[in-house]
XYZ file of C-alpha atoms in Angstrom:
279
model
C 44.326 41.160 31.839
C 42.237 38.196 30.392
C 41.589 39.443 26.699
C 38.484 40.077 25.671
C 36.711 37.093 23.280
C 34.055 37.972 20.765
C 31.578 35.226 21.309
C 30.619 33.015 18.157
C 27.007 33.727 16.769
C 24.329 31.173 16.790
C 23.503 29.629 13.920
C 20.267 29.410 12.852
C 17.881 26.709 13.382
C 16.555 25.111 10.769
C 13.460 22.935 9.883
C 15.168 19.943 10.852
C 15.551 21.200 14.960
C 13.644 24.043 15.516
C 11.094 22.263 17.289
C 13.091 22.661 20.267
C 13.173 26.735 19.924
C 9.413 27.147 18.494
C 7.648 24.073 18.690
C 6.084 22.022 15.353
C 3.913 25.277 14.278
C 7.322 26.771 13.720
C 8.545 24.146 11.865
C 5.680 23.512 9.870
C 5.645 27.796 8.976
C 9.364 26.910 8.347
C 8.951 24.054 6.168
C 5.770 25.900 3.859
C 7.597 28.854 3.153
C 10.238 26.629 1.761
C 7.846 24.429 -0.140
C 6.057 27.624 -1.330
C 9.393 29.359 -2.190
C 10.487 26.313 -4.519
C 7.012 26.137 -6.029
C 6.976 30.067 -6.653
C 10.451 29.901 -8.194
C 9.773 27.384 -11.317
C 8.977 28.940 -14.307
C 6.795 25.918 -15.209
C 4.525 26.607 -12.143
C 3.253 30.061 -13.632
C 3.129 28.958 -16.908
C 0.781 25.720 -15.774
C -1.511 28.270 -13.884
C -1.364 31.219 -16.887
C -2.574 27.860 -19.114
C -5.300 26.760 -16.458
C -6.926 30.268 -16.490
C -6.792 30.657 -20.229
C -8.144 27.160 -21.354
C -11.189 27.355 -18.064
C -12.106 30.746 -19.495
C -12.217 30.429 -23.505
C -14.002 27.232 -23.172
C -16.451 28.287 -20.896
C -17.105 31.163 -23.710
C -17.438 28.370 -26.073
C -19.611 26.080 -24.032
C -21.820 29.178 -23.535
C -21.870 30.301 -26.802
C -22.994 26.584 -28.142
C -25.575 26.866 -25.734
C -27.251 29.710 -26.863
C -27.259 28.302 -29.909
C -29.299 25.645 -28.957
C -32.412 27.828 -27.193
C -35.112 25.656 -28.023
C -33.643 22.393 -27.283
C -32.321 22.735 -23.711
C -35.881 24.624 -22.899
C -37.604 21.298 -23.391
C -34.916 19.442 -21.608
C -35.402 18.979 -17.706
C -32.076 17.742 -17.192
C -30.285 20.720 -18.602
C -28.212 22.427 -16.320
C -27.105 25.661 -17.355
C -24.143 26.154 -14.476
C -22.938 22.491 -15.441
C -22.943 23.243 -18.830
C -20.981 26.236 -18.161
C -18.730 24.685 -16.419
C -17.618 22.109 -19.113
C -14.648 24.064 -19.809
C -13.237 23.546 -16.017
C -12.989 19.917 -16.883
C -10.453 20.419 -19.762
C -8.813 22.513 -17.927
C -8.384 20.666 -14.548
C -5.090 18.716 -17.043
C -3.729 21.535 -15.844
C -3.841 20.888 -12.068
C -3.014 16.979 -12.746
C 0.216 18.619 -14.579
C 0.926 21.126 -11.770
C 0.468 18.280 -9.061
C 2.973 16.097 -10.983
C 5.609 18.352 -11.423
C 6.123 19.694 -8.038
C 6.870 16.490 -6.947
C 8.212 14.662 -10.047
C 10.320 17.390 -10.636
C 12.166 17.324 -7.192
C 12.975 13.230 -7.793
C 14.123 13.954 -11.754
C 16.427 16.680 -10.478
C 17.371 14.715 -7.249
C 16.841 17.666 -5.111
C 14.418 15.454 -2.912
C 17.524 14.878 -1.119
C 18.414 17.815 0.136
C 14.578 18.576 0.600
C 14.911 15.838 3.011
C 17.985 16.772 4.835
C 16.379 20.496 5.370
C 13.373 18.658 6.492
C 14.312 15.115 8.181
C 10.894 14.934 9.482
C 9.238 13.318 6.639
C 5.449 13.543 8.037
C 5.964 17.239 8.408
C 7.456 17.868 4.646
C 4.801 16.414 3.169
C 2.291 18.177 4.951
C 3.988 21.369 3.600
C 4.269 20.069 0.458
C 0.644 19.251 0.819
C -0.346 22.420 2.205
C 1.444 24.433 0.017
C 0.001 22.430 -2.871
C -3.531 22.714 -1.826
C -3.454 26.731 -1.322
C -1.860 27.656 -4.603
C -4.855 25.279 -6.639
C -7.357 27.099 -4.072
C -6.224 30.916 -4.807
C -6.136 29.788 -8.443
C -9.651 27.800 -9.156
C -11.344 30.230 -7.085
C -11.106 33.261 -9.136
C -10.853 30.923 -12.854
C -14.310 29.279 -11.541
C -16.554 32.412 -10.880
C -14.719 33.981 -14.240
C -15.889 31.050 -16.186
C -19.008 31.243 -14.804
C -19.513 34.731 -15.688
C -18.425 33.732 -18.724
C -20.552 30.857 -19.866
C -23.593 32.575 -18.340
C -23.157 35.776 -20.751
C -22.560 33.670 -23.573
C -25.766 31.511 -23.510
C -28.103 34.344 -23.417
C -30.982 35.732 -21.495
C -32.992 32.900 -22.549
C -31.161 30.185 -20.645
C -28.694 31.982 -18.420
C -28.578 32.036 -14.552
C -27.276 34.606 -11.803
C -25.221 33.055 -8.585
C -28.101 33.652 -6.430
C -30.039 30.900 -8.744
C -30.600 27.743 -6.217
C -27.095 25.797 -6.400
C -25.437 27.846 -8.621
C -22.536 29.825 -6.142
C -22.174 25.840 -4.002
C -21.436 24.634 -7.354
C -18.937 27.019 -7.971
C -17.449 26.533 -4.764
C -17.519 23.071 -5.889
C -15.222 23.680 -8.818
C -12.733 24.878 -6.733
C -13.164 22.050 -4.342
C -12.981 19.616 -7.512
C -9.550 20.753 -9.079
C -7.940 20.923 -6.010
C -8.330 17.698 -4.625
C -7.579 17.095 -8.732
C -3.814 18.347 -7.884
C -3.677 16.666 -4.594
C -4.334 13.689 -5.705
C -1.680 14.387 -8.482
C 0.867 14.821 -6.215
C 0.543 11.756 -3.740
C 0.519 9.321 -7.195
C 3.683 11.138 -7.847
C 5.052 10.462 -4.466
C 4.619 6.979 -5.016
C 5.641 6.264 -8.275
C 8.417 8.927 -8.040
C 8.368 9.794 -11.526
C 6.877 12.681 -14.014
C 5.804 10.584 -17.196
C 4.835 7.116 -14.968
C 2.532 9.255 -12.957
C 1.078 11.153 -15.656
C 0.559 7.511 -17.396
C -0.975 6.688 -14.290
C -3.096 9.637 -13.780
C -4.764 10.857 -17.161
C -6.302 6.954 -18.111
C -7.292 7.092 -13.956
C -9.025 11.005 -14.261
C -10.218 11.508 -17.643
C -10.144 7.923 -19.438
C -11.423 5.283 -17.066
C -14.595 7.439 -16.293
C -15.870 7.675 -19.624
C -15.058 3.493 -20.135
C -16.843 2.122 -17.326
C -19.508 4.926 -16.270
C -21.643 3.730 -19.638
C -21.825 0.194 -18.460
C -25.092 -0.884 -16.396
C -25.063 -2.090 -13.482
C -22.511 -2.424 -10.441
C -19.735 -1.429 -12.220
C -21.104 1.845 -13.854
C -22.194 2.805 -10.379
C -18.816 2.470 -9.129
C -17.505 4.862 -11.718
C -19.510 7.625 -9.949
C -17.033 7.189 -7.300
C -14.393 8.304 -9.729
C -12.718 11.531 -8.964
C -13.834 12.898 -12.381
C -17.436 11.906 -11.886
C -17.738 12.569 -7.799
C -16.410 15.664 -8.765
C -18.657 16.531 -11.342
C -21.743 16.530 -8.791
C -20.122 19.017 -6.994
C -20.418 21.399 -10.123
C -23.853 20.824 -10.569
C -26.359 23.352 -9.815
C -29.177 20.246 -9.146
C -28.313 16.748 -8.826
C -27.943 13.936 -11.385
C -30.774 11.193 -10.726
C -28.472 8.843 -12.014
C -26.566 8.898 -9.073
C -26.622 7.935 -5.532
C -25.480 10.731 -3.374
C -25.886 14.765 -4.057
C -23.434 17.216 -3.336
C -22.367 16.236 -0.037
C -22.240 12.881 -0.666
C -19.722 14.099 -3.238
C -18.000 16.264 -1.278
C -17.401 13.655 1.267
C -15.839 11.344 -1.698
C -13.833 13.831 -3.039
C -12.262 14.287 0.833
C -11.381 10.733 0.986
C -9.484 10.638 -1.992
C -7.582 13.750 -0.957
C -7.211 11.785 2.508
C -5.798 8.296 0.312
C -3.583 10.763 -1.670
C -1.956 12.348 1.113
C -1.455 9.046 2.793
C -0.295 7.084 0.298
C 2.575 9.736 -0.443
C 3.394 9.748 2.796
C 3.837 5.922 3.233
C 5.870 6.211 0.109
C 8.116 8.855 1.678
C 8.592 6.857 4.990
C 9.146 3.448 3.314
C 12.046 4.412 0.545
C 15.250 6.356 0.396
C 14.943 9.487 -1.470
């Protein structure tokens, strides 16, 4: 009699060949839940988003709160925005995106565990789209909720006398916009990271290029303080408004549409990084 074999089980595909067995949405869900399960796992991501939600909400009590104080002067003033104003807070707190951005991608080069990131996922293109992706949602789910908080927030601390509802004209778009604004924020983070492969370099990089340069050259008259509006920090900022600045060029979806491309240049950037160099 010919004996009887047990036949050897298959191993599992993995990121790296499943696109034979499920095609690239498979290996794109494949890659994500990896990117999202090494993002979920670092201590340093929760404590980044517990800091986000707790600076974007006790400044946007204090912005309100100096508001109110202030009844009679932003009554006369046809440029205050009271959603803007409330939104102050967000802008401080968006360091906290930049740092999240920065470390989920810094942190893989310091450790060196880029490489077996990239052995998992050989397909470069399709890790940092995950990486991207994955990126991208967790700054979404958490700017979201932080942005109509601090609304609420700064609104109930200014008053009756000043405050506004979300049903006020622009005042729920802008803040959608906040969310829109600190997630690009952390996108663009993470493809400076990709290219300069390093936590403190990027950071260097990224602080003088979001909250420094903006305040230098938007001042100045003239070509160059126009082309500080097109500044993440200051494109963004349009988005938060609940009426446009006069001072600049575009409105909200002009803005929008800036913001977009500088996600876009992020993402590609770190990808031409990834493709050019060894991990």
């Amino acid at each position: 009699m010919t004996p009887r074999t047990t036949p050897m089980p298959m191993p599992a595909p993995t990121p790296g060949d499943r696109g034979r067995y499920g095609g690239l949405a498979a290996d794109f869900a494949a890659a994500f839940s990896a990117e999202w399960l090494k993002l979920r796992t670092l201590r340093s991501t929760w404590w980044i988003l517990l800091t986000f939600f707790a600076v974007g909400a006790s400044f946007a009590v204090l912005y309100g709160a100096a508001a109110g104080g202030r009844v009679e002067e932003h009554l006369g003033d046809p440029a205050f925005d009271p959603v803007f104003l409330g939104f102050g807070g967000q802008l401080i707190a968006q360091l906290a995106m930049v740092c999240l951005g920065v470390l989920a991608v810094g942190g893989e080069y310091s450790s060196g565990t880029i490489r077996s990131s990239l052995t998992a996922v050989p397909r470069r293109g399709l890790f940092w789209a995950a990486k991207s992706a994955v990126l991208g949602a967790v700054a979404l789910a958490a700017a979201l909720p932080t942005a109509f908080i601090g609304f609420w927030l700064a609104q109930t601390s200014m008053g009756p006398e000043l405050n506004v509802s979300l049903g006020d004209p622009g005042a729920l778009r802008a803040t959608l916009g906040v969310a829109v604004h600190l997630t690009v924020i952390c996108l663009i983070s993470a493809g400076v990271t990709a290219v300069l492969r390093g936590t403190v370099l990027s950071l260097g990089v990224l602080v003088p290029l979001i909250f420094l340069l903006p305040q230098l050259i938007g001042p100045v008259p003239g070509v160059v303080g126009r082309v500080a509006w097109y500044l993440p920090q200051l494109a963004g900022s349009q988005l938060m408004r609940s009426f446009p600045d006069e001072r600049v060029d575009f409105g909200p979806g002009g803005a929008l549409a800036v913001m977009l491309v500088w996600a876009a240049v992020a993402f590609a950037g770190g990808l031409a990084a990834l493709r050019r160099r060894d991990a």
